Each structure stands twice: as structure tokens, then as C-alpha cells.
Coordinates of C-alpha atoms in Angstrom, one line a residue:
M19 CA 11.9 -21.8 23.7
N20 CA 8.3 -21.1 22.7
D21 CA 7.7 -17.7 24.4
A22 CA 5.0 -16.6 22.1
P23 CA 2.1 -14.6 23.6
A24 CA -0.2 -16.8 25.8
T25 CA -3.3 -15.0 24.6
L26 CA -3.0 -16.5 21.1
T27 CA -2.7 -20.0 20.0
F28 CA 0.1 -20.1 17.4
S29 CA 0.5 -23.0 15.0
D30 CA 3.7 -24.9 15.2
D31 CA 5.2 -23.1 12.2
Q32 CA 4.2 -19.7 13.7
A33 CA 5.8 -20.6 17.0
A34 CA 9.0 -21.7 15.3
A35 CA 9.1 -18.4 13.4
W36 CA 8.4 -16.4 16.6
D37 CA 11.3 -18.2 18.3
A38 CA 13.7 -17.6 15.4
L39 CA 12.7 -13.9 15.2
A40 CA 13.1 -13.5 19.0
D41 CA 16.6 -14.9 18.7
L42 CA 17.3 -12.5 15.8
L43 CA 16.1 -9.5 17.9
E44 CA 18.0 -10.6 20.9
K45 CA 21.2 -10.5 18.9
A46 CA 20.3 -6.9 18.1
G47 CA 19.9 -6.1 21.8
I48 CA 16.1 -6.3 22.0
D49 CA 14.8 -9.0 24.3
I50 CA 11.1 -9.4 23.7
V51 CA 10.9 -12.3 26.2
D52 CA 12.1 -10.4 29.3
E53 CA 11.2 -7.0 27.8
A54 CA 14.7 -5.6 28.1
L55 CA 16.7 -3.4 25.8
E56 CA 20.4 -2.8 25.3
P57 CA 21.9 0.3 23.5
P58 CA 22.3 -0.3 19.8
D59 CA 25.6 -1.7 18.5
T60 CA 26.4 0.6 15.6
E61 CA 29.3 -1.6 14.6
A62 CA 27.3 -4.8 14.2
D63 CA 26.5 -6.3 10.8
G64 CA 23.0 -6.0 9.4
Q65 CA 20.6 -8.9 9.7
V66 CA 17.9 -9.9 7.3
M67 CA 15.2 -12.6 7.7
A68 CA 12.0 -13.4 5.7
V69 CA 8.7 -14.8 6.9
L70 CA 7.0 -16.4 3.9
G71 CA 3.6 -17.9 3.4
K72 CA 0.5 -17.9 1.2
A73 CA -2.6 -15.9 1.9
G74 CA -4.2 -16.8 5.2
S75 CA -1.1 -18.4 6.6
G76 CA -0.9 -15.9 9.5
K77 CA 1.9 -13.6 8.4
T78 CA 0.0 -10.4 9.4
M79 CA -1.0 -11.9 12.8
L80 CA 2.6 -12.7 13.5
L81 CA 3.7 -9.2 12.4
A82 CA 1.1 -7.7 14.7
Q83 CA 2.1 -9.7 17.7
L84 CA 5.8 -9.0 17.2
T85 CA 4.9 -5.3 17.0
K86 CA 3.1 -5.5 20.4
A87 CA 6.0 -7.4 21.9
L88 CA 8.5 -4.8 20.7
T89 CA 6.3 -2.0 22.0
A90 CA 6.0 -3.7 25.4
A91 CA 9.8 -4.0 25.5
G92 CA 10.1 -0.2 25.1
V93 CA 10.9 0.0 21.4
E94 CA 9.5 3.2 19.8
T95 CA 7.5 2.9 16.6
V96 CA 8.6 5.4 13.9
S97 CA 5.8 6.3 11.6
G98 CA 7.4 8.9 9.3
D99 CA 5.1 11.6 10.7
Y100 CA 7.6 13.3 13.0
E101 CA 10.7 12.3 14.9
G102 CA 11.9 14.1 18.0
K103 CA 15.5 14.5 19.1
R104 CA 17.3 11.2 18.9
R105 CA 18.3 9.7 22.3
K106 CA 21.3 7.5 22.4
E107 CA 19.6 4.7 24.2
R108 CA 16.4 4.8 22.0
R109 CA 15.5 1.6 20.1
T110 CA 13.2 2.0 17.1
L111 CA 10.8 0.0 14.9
A112 CA 9.2 0.9 11.6
I113 CA 6.4 -1.2 9.9
L114 CA 6.5 -0.5 6.2
A115 CA 4.6 -1.3 3.0
P116 CA 5.4 -0.5 -0.6
T117 CA 2.2 1.6 -1.3
N118 CA -0.3 3.7 0.7
K119 CA -3.0 1.1 0.0
A120 CA -1.0 -1.7 1.3
A121 CA 0.0 0.3 4.4
S122 CA -3.7 1.2 5.0
V123 CA -4.6 -2.5 5.0
L124 CA -2.3 -3.0 7.9
R125 CA -3.5 0.2 9.7
N126 CA -7.1 -1.1 9.4
R127 CA -5.9 -4.2 11.4
G128 CA -4.4 -2.0 14.1
V129 CA -0.8 -2.1 12.9
P130 CA 0.8 1.4 12.7
A131 CA 2.2 1.0 9.2
T132 CA 3.5 3.7 6.8
T133 CA 5.0 3.6 3.3
I134 CA 8.7 2.9 2.6
H135 CA 9.0 6.3 1.1
R136 CA 7.9 8.0 4.3
I137 CA 10.8 6.4 6.1
L138 CA 13.4 6.9 3.4
Y139 CA 12.5 10.6 3.4
T140 CA 11.7 12.5 6.6
P141 CA 9.8 15.8 7.0
L142 CA 11.4 19.1 7.9
Y143 CA 9.1 20.9 10.3
D144 CA 8.8 24.6 10.8
P145 CA 10.7 25.4 14.1
E146 CA 7.7 27.1 15.7
Y147 CA 5.4 24.1 15.1
E148 CA 8.2 21.7 16.1
K149 CA 7.7 23.0 19.6
I150 CA 4.1 21.7 19.5
A151 CA 5.3 18.3 18.3
E152 CA 7.9 18.1 21.1
W153 CA 5.3 19.0 23.7
L154 CA 2.8 16.4 22.4
E155 CA 5.6 13.7 22.6
G156 CA 6.4 14.7 26.1
S157 CA 9.9 16.1 25.5
G158 CA 9.0 19.8 25.8
D159 CA 6.9 22.3 27.6
R160 CA 3.5 23.6 26.4
P161 CA 4.3 26.2 23.8
E162 CA 2.9 29.7 23.6
L163 CA 2.2 30.7 20.0
E164 CA 0.5 33.8 18.7
E165 CA -0.9 31.8 15.8
L166 CA -2.8 29.2 18.0
T167 CA -5.1 29.7 20.9
D168 CA -5.1 27.6 24.1
A169 CA -8.3 26.0 22.8
A170 CA -6.5 24.9 19.6
L171 CA -3.6 23.5 21.6
D172 CA -6.1 21.6 23.8
R173 CA -7.7 20.1 20.7
A174 CA -4.3 19.0 19.4
K175 CA -3.5 17.4 22.8
A176 CA -6.8 15.6 23.0
F177 CA -6.3 14.2 19.5
Y178 CA -2.8 13.0 20.1
D179 CA -3.8 11.3 23.4
S180 CA -6.3 9.3 21.3
V181 CA -4.3 8.8 18.1
K182 CA -0.5 9.1 18.1
S183 CA -0.3 11.2 15.0
I184 CA 1.5 14.5 15.0
P185 CA 0.1 15.7 11.6
G186 CA -3.4 14.6 12.8
A187 CA -3.0 16.6 16.0
L188 CA -1.8 19.7 14.2
A189 CA -4.8 19.3 11.8
A190 CA -7.1 19.2 14.8
A191 CA -5.5 22.5 15.9
G192 CA -6.5 24.0 12.6
L193 CA -3.2 23.7 10.7
R194 CA -2.5 22.2 7.3
G195 CA 0.4 20.0 6.3
S196 CA 1.8 22.8 4.2
D197 CA 1.8 25.1 7.2
F198 CA 4.2 22.9 9.4
I199 CA 6.1 20.7 6.9
K200 CA 8.6 22.8 4.9
G201 CA 10.3 20.1 2.9
W202 CA 11.7 16.6 2.9
K203 CA 15.2 15.2 3.2
R204 CA 16.7 11.8 2.7
R205 CA 17.0 10.0 6.1
E206 CA 20.5 10.2 7.6
E207 CA 19.8 8.6 11.0
P208 CA 19.7 4.8 11.0
L209 CA 16.8 2.8 12.5
D210 CA 16.9 -0.5 14.4
V211 CA 14.2 -2.8 13.2
G212 CA 12.1 -2.7 10.0
F213 CA 9.2 -5.0 9.2
I214 CA 8.4 -4.9 5.5
D215 CA 5.0 -6.2 4.5
E216 CA 4.1 -7.2 0.9
S217 CA 7.8 -7.7 0.2
S218 CA 7.1 -9.6 -3.0
M219 CA 6.7 -6.1 -4.5
L220 CA 10.2 -4.9 -3.4
D221 CA 12.7 -4.3 -6.2
Q222 CA 16.5 -4.7 -5.6
R223 CA 17.1 -0.9 -5.3
Q224 CA 14.5 -0.5 -2.6
F225 CA 15.9 -3.5 -0.8
D226 CA 19.4 -2.1 -0.9
D227 CA 18.1 1.3 0.4
L228 CA 16.3 -0.4 3.3
K229 CA 19.5 -2.4 4.3
E230 CA 21.3 0.9 4.5
I231 CA 18.8 2.2 7.1
F232 CA 17.9 -0.8 9.2
Q233 CA 20.2 -2.9 11.3
T234 CA 17.6 -5.7 11.4
L235 CA 15.1 -6.3 8.5
V236 CA 12.3 -8.8 8.5
L237 CA 10.5 -9.3 5.2
F238 CA 6.9 -10.6 5.2
G239 CA 6.0 -12.0 1.7
D240 CA 4.0 -14.4 -0.4
P241 CA 6.1 -16.4 -2.8
A242 CA 3.1 -17.3 -4.9
Q243 CA 2.6 -13.7 -6.0
L244 CA 4.0 -12.0 -9.0
A245 CA 7.6 -10.7 -8.9
P246 CA 8.3 -7.0 -9.8
V247 CA 8.5 -6.3 -13.5
G248 CA 12.1 -6.5 -14.7
Q249 CA 13.3 -8.9 -12.0
S250 CA 13.1 -12.1 -14.1
G251 CA 10.4 -13.6 -11.9
E252 CA 12.6 -13.5 -8.8
M253 CA 11.6 -11.8 -5.5
V254 CA 14.3 -10.3 -3.3
F255 CA 13.6 -12.7 -0.4
E256 CA 14.3 -15.6 -2.7
T257 CA 17.9 -14.4 -2.9
L258 CA 18.4 -15.0 0.8
P259 CA 20.0 -18.2 2.1
K260 CA 17.4 -20.8 3.1
K261 CA 18.3 -20.5 6.8
Q262 CA 17.1 -16.9 6.6
Q263 CA 13.7 -17.9 5.2
L264 CA 11.0 -18.9 7.7
E265 CA 8.0 -20.6 6.0
L266 CA 4.4 -20.7 7.3
H267 CA 2.4 -23.6 5.9
R268 CA -0.8 -23.8 7.9
I269 CA -3.7 -21.7 6.4
H270 CA -5.4 -20.1 9.4
R271 CA -8.1 -18.2 7.6
Q272 CA -9.4 -21.6 6.2
A273 CA -10.9 -22.1 9.6
D274 CA -13.5 -19.5 8.7
D275 CA -14.5 -21.7 5.7
N276 CA -13.4 -19.0 3.3
P277 CA -14.3 -20.1 -0.2
I278 CA -12.1 -17.5 -1.8
L279 CA -9.0 -18.8 0.0
D280 CA -10.0 -22.4 -0.8
L281 CA -10.0 -21.4 -4.5
A282 CA -6.7 -19.6 -4.3
H283 CA -4.9 -22.5 -2.6
A284 CA -6.5 -25.0 -5.1
L285 CA -4.2 -23.4 -7.7
A286 CA -1.2 -25.2 -6.0
D287 CA -2.3 -28.5 -7.6
P288 CA 0.1 -29.0 -10.5
D289 CA -2.6 -31.1 -12.4
L290 CA -5.3 -28.4 -12.2
G291 CA -6.2 -26.9 -15.6
F292 CA -8.0 -23.7 -16.3
E293 CA -11.3 -25.3 -17.3
Q294 CA -11.3 -27.4 -14.2
F295 CA -10.6 -24.4 -12.1
E296 CA -13.5 -22.5 -13.6
R297 CA -15.8 -25.4 -12.8
M298 CA -14.6 -25.1 -9.2
I299 CA -15.5 -21.4 -9.2
E300 CA -18.9 -22.1 -10.6
E301 CA -19.6 -24.8 -8.1
A302 CA -18.5 -22.5 -5.2
S303 CA -20.8 -19.8 -6.4
L304 CA -23.8 -22.1 -6.0
R305 CA -22.8 -22.8 -2.4
D306 CA -21.6 -19.4 -1.1
E307 CA -22.7 -15.9 -2.0
R308 CA -19.1 -14.7 -1.5
V309 CA -18.2 -16.2 -4.9
V310 CA -20.1 -14.9 -7.9
W311 CA -20.2 -16.4 -11.4
A312 CA -20.7 -13.1 -13.1
Q313 CA -22.0 -12.7 -16.7
R314 CA -20.9 -9.1 -17.0
V315 CA -18.7 -6.5 -15.3
E316 CA -20.5 -4.4 -12.7
S317 CA -19.8 -0.8 -13.6
D318 CA -20.9 0.5 -10.2
L319 CA -18.0 -1.3 -8.5
M320 CA -15.4 0.0 -10.9
A321 CA -15.2 3.5 -9.4
R322 CA -13.8 2.2 -6.1
S323 CA -12.7 -1.4 -7.0
P324 CA -11.0 -1.7 -10.4
V325 CA -11.6 -4.7 -12.7
L326 CA -8.4 -6.8 -12.6
V327 CA -7.1 -7.9 -16.0
W328 CA -3.9 -9.3 -17.6
R329 CA -3.7 -7.5 -20.9
N330 CA -3.4 -3.7 -21.4
A331 CA -5.7 -3.8 -24.4
T332 CA -8.5 -5.3 -22.1
R333 CA -7.8 -2.6 -19.5
I334 CA -8.2 0.2 -22.1
R335 CA -11.4 -1.2 -23.5
L336 CA -13.0 -1.5 -20.1
I337 CA -12.0 2.0 -19.1
H338 CA -13.6 3.4 -22.3
A339 CA -16.7 1.3 -21.7
F340 CA -16.9 2.6 -18.1
R341 CA -16.6 6.3 -19.2
A342 CA -19.2 5.8 -22.0
A343 CA -21.6 4.2 -19.5
H344 CA -21.3 7.3 -17.3
D345 CA -21.6 9.7 -20.3
A346 CA -18.2 11.2 -19.5
P347 CA -17.1 13.8 -22.0
E348 CA -13.9 13.1 -23.9
T349 CA -12.3 16.5 -22.9
E350 CA -12.7 16.4 -19.2
L351 CA -13.1 14.1 -16.1
L352 CA -16.2 13.7 -14.0
P353 CA -15.9 14.0 -10.2
G354 CA -15.7 10.5 -8.9
E355 CA -13.7 9.0 -11.7
P356 CA -10.9 6.7 -10.4
L357 CA -7.2 7.4 -11.3
I358 CA -3.9 5.5 -10.8
C359 CA -0.7 7.6 -10.3
D360 CA 1.7 6.7 -13.1
G361 CA 4.7 8.5 -11.6
L362 CA 5.9 12.1 -11.6
E363 CA 6.8 14.0 -14.7
L364 CA 9.3 16.4 -13.1
P365 CA 12.9 17.3 -14.2
L366 CA 15.8 16.4 -11.9
K367 CA 16.2 20.1 -10.8
H368 CA 12.8 19.8 -9.1
R369 CA 14.0 17.0 -6.7
K370 CA 12.5 18.7 -3.7
R371 CA 9.1 19.0 -5.3
R372 CA 9.2 15.3 -6.3
I373 CA 10.0 14.3 -2.8
D374 CA 7.1 16.4 -1.5
L375 CA 4.6 14.9 -3.9
E376 CA 5.8 11.3 -3.2
A377 CA 5.8 11.7 0.5
R378 CA 2.2 12.9 0.4
G379 CA 1.2 9.7 -1.2
L380 CA 1.4 10.4 -4.9
I381 CA 3.8 7.6 -5.8
K382 CA 3.6 5.3 -8.8
G383 CA 0.6 2.9 -8.3
A384 CA -1.3 5.1 -5.9
Q385 CA -5.0 4.9 -6.3
C386 CA -6.9 8.2 -6.3
V387 CA -10.4 9.6 -7.0
Y388 CA -10.8 12.8 -9.0
L389 CA -12.8 15.3 -6.9
G390 CA -12.7 18.2 -9.4
P391 CA -10.5 20.8 -10.9
G392 CA -8.1 22.8 -8.7
K393 CA -8.1 26.6 -8.4
R394 CA -5.2 26.9 -10.9
P395 CA -5.1 25.7 -14.5
G396 CA -3.8 22.1 -14.7
F397 CA -4.5 21.3 -11.0
S398 CA -6.7 18.5 -9.8
R399 CA -8.3 18.0 -6.4
L400 CA -7.8 14.4 -5.4
H401 CA -8.5 11.8 -2.8
V402 CA -5.5 9.5 -2.4
M403 CA -6.9 6.1 -1.3
G404 CA -5.3 4.7 1.9
A405 CA -3.3 7.9 2.6
E406 CA -3.4 9.3 6.2
E407 CA -4.0 12.8 4.8
P408 CA -6.0 11.8 1.7
Q409 CA -7.3 15.1 0.3
V410 CA -4.7 16.9 -1.9
S411 CA -4.6 19.4 -4.8
A412 CA -1.8 18.7 -7.3
A413 CA -0.5 19.7 -10.6
S414 CA -1.7 16.9 -12.8
I415 CA -1.2 15.3 -16.1
V416 CA -4.1 12.9 -16.8
K417 CA -3.7 10.5 -19.6
I418 CA -6.6 8.5 -21.1
E419 CA -5.2 5.8 -23.4
K420 CA -6.8 4.8 -26.7
E421 CA -6.7 1.3 -28.1
G422 CA -4.4 0.9 -31.0
E423 CA -2.9 4.4 -30.5
E424 CA 0.6 5.0 -29.0
E425 CA -0.2 8.5 -27.8
P426 CA -2.8 8.8 -25.0
F427 CA -5.5 11.5 -25.1
I428 CA -4.8 14.1 -22.4
P429 CA -8.0 16.0 -21.5
F430 CA -6.0 18.5 -19.4
A431 CA -2.5 18.9 -18.0
A432 CA -0.2 21.1 -16.1
T433 CA 3.2 21.6 -17.6
M434 CA 4.6 19.1 -15.1
G435 CA 3.5 17.3 -12.0
A436 CA 1.9 14.0 -11.1
A437 CA 0.9 11.8 -14.0
F438 CA -2.3 9.7 -13.9
L439 CA -3.9 6.9 -15.9
H440 CA -7.6 6.0 -15.5
G441 CA -8.2 3.5 -12.7
A442 CA -11.5 1.8 -13.6
A443 CA -9.4 -1.3 -14.6
V444 CA -5.9 -2.2 -13.7
T445 CA -3.5 -5.0 -14.5
I446 CA -3.1 -7.7 -11.9
H447 CA 0.5 -6.8 -11.5
K448 CA -0.4 -3.3 -10.4
A449 CA -3.1 -4.6 -8.0
Q450 CA -0.5 -6.4 -5.8
G451 CA -0.4 -5.1 -2.3
S452 CA -4.0 -3.8 -2.5
Q453 CA -7.2 -5.3 -1.2
W454 CA -10.8 -4.4 -1.8
R455 CA -14.0 -5.6 -0.3
D456 CA -15.4 -6.8 -3.7
V457 CA -13.0 -7.8 -6.5
Q458 CA -14.0 -8.4 -10.1
V459 CA -11.6 -10.6 -12.1
F460 CA -11.9 -10.6 -15.9
A461 CA -11.7 -14.3 -16.6
P462 CA -11.3 -14.1 -20.5
D463 CA -7.9 -12.5 -19.9
L464 CA -6.8 -15.4 -17.7
Y465 CA -8.0 -17.9 -20.2
A466 CA -5.8 -16.1 -22.8
A467 CA -2.8 -16.4 -20.5
A468 CA -3.6 -20.1 -20.1
R469 CA -3.8 -20.6 -23.8
A470 CA -0.5 -18.8 -24.3
G471 CA 1.2 -21.4 -22.2
R472 CA 3.6 -19.0 -20.5
N473 CA 5.4 -19.8 -17.3
E474 CA 6.9 -17.5 -14.6
A475 CA 9.5 -18.9 -12.1
G476 CA 8.4 -22.5 -12.9
L477 CA 4.7 -22.0 -12.6
P478 CA 2.0 -21.4 -15.2
L479 CA 1.5 -17.6 -15.5
W480 CA -2.3 -17.9 -15.4
K481 CA -2.1 -19.6 -12.0
R482 CA 0.1 -16.8 -10.6
L483 CA -2.3 -14.2 -12.1
A484 CA -5.4 -16.0 -10.7
Y485 CA -3.8 -16.4 -7.3
V486 CA -2.9 -12.7 -7.0
A487 CA -6.3 -11.5 -8.4
I488 CA -8.4 -13.8 -6.1
T489 CA -6.5 -12.9 -2.9
R490 CA -7.2 -9.2 -3.5
A491 CA -10.8 -9.9 -2.4
E492 CA -11.5 -9.3 1.3
H493 CA -15.2 -10.4 1.2
R494 CA -16.5 -11.2 -2.3
L495 CA -15.1 -12.4 -5.6
L496 CA -16.8 -11.8 -8.9
W497 CA -15.4 -14.0 -11.6
V498 CA -16.5 -12.3 -14.8
V499 CA -16.9 -14.7 -17.7
R500 CA -18.4 -12.6 -20.5
N501 CA -17.0 -9.5 -22.2
R502 CA -20.0 -7.3 -21.2
L503 CA -20.6 -4.3 -19.0
A504 CA -23.7 -3.7 -16.9
R505 CA -25.2 -0.2 -17.0
P506 CA -24.5 1.9 -13.8
G507 CA -27.2 2.1 -11.2
G508 CA -26.5 5.8 -10.6
P509 CA -24.1 8.7 -11.2
L510 CA -20.5 8.8 -9.9
R511 CA -20.2 10.1 -6.4
I512 CA -17.6 11.6 -4.0
D513 CA -19.8 12.2 -0.9
D514 CA -18.6 8.8 0.5
L515 CA -15.0 10.0 0.8
A516 CA -14.0 11.2 4.2
G517 CA -12.4 14.6 4.8
T518 CA -12.8 18.1 3.4
P519 CA -11.6 18.7 -0.1
A520 CA -8.0 19.5 -0.8
P521 CA -6.5 21.1 2.3
L522 CA -3.0 20.5 0.9
T523 CA -1.6 22.3 -2.2
L524 CA 1.2 20.4 -4.0
Q525 CA 2.5 22.2 -7.0
A526 CA 5.4 21.6 -9.3
Q527 CA 7.3 24.9 -9.1
T528 CA 9.5 26.3 -11.8
E529 CA 12.9 27.8 -11.2
A530 CA 11.3 31.3 -11.4
D531 CA 9.1 30.4 -8.4

């Protein structure tokens, strides 16, 4: 029953996975072969299946083709931007990733992905602007609004016809997110099909939340990556029965003679030691410019692509070396310095504000670039990497850790809001789900992991760390072998970041507000 798309040549394992998933969807009333839909069965039990494979095995290609087939069958993609009135016969699909950066990797490949949080929580639109959204979606008449001219509405329509984004269309009309989104609420309406990419990053609580929302869940994951901290090395898809795990073995991207993937997959050899692996990297660097045997860390790359390390002490030392190289003052940040969101420091009574910040992309692990101080004390203007509306201004607590000291130095802070750590270097655990064009891996840390002799889920920890770190590189891998930092070639910059600064104001309100 191989009814996979004729325009692509699937490997045998991809074709088998396609058939199994087509059967799964047919049981849910979605026939991607004959492009036919049945009304959802609200009484049916939920279904979960996982597509597993290492980097380059074709998981993303399979996800993209399944998305096209579901769209052709009449299934509507829910992006978290805006949802019109639910029709009884409507069938829905959401493609999700744990972080904005991971979602943006899929969007760059033409897959309309959003974050898990944007589906768990849905926006509440101002009723006036909801009329525009209904008109753009084709379920309402062209509105007449005093606030917007006909020319502004025409701009919104032209944008939406090109890019199916309600917030983007409203922005084209001259509106800001804070104009038309009045709050966020926990999703009450269920959805039909959920595709979850980078599912090795899912923790059990997220998995349980998703099972409550979706009747059919398909997890796409790499079993060779690192499990979430606190889950004893086990990933949620590994708890599924074997018959619900579809494995992809063929490495498709190897056909492009990719030396980075060759190195990543060489780590599967149980007899491979660290020194032997380093010799492979050095030899690959002599054959291919996409692999670099680097004598020092390139500080110019650190502002957009953090150095990947194992140990926190290494991370802190590299951050201070980066700041010193740029003559950054101890008491303030320079525009262009990279940050990592470390969560939200808000009391429970500010739940609505927490949801608002998280839904805008300021979730734990989000990568940001500091653009400058906000208009109010304690606020920062930020560019959230990978977010669909990246420029925000938020109440911020920026922490710069010091080696050997428990308490970090805080150059400035609001009383409460989004907390940030410096992002010039990050741990390999935190890098999961992200990709950068150029990736620097700090090899002395992996050597330390190898010497420690630690294992995770039956594999040497250094091999898991090396595999995750290497596969973050889209084009070039720099394997840094010395504890040195090259001087920057120029000052930090922000002019390469798209969008106008900070059109959204996200503030942590007090009860008095």
C-alpha cells in the first residue's frame, strides 16, 4: 500500500512509515490517499505514534510531505495566530516544536510550524479587530473601522493573500500585537492531528498536555540526542510500545557527501574512542572546508552562534572572555550582546502576564539579542531569534554569572519579568532543537566528559554530547581544540536583525496596575 507522493523517491523505511501513518490517520477519519475527510469522532481514544531516526534520515522530509497531503485532503493548519469560529466538520493539524528556534528551522523549510506554547494557549482578540481576521479568512464581510483606512485594509489583504498570517496582515495595516491581542487563555477546544518535531526535548508534563488536546499525535525525534534534564536519560517516545515506534535508518543527507553528518554517524561505532574521533575530525578538515580544526574560539561568531560546551564553568569563562574582548562595561550590556531566556520571575498572581510573555516567545531557552534599554527603567529592547514577531520590549532581569560565586552579577533589573543569562556560550543540553550555520564546539569539555567515563542510557556521555553538538551545524563545524579566544574583527552590531525595534511592550504589571 505504498501511496507516498510520486514526486519524491522515498526510501523503503520512509515508505513503510508513510503507510503506517496513513493507516493511523485513516482511523482518525482523514484519508490522505483519496483526499477524503470524515467528521471527528469525539468519543474515540487518542492515538500516538513516533517517527525516529538520526540526523539526515529524512524525518523532516516525511513531516513536510505528510503536511502537504493533509492540506490537500482539506485539513486546516492551526498556527496559533488566530482561530475563527469552529465548524463541526472542520479537521485540524498543528505542527509544533518545543522552542521558537526549533520552529523557525521548520518554517525556513516551508513547514508552517509554531511553538507548543502557542497551541496550549490561544490569543484573545479585540472584537473590532476580530472582524478583520474573519474577513481575511473568508468567513466575514469586509469591515468598516474608523481606526483603519481602506488603504490599510487593502495592505492587510495583500499581505494575507501572500502569507497566511493574521498578525502579519494586521501589522501590514499598521497595527501592533498589543493593539489586537488582549490576552491569552488555555486552549479548551481539542484539535485533531499534532506533529511534534524535536520530541526528544519533550518532558512528561508537556507530553501529557499534548495528549489532552490532540486526538492523534505523531512525534518526530532523534533517539541519539540528550534526554531532558530530570528524566533519567529516557525520552517520552521511548515509553511507547515498539509497534508505535517507526524507525528510519537510511541517511539521506549523506548523498550530499556531508562531512559533518559523516562524523556524527561515526559516533555510533562502539569501539570508537575520543582520540580516534579527533583524528577523524582533523583528517576531515584537510579534505573539506566545512570542517575546521580550530586553534581558538572565534569571538565574532559568538554573538549569533554560541560556543557549545559541556561544563557550566567553561560557559561562564567564555562569556567573560567574550565581554572583555568587546570592552563591555561590567555595569551594563552593549547592544548586540546575545542573551538566553532563563524563565520568568513572576509570582503566581501574575499568571496572565506570564502567559503573555511566553506566548510572545520569551520562554525558557529562547535566544535573544539585546538591542538597548527600554523607555522605562528595568526594560530591555530585544530581538527574539526565530520568533515570528521578533522585536519586543520586556521587563528584564539580566544575570551575568561569575566563576566561583553562587550569586550572579545583575547589571540592571526590573522588579519582576523575563530573566536572562548571557548567550555567548551555552551548554549542549540547551542547544538541542537549535541550528546555526556555523557551530563552534569546545573540544576540551568533551575530552573532560570522556575522561569522566560517564554514561547516559547505555552510551558514553561524550558521544551523546558530541553527536548533539555536531548536528547543530547547518553548514560549517569548528572543532575548537585550545582554550583560547580570537580578538573580534569589529564591534557588536544589530543592523543585521530584521524589523523595527520593539513594536511590542510586554510588562510585568503589579496588582496596582
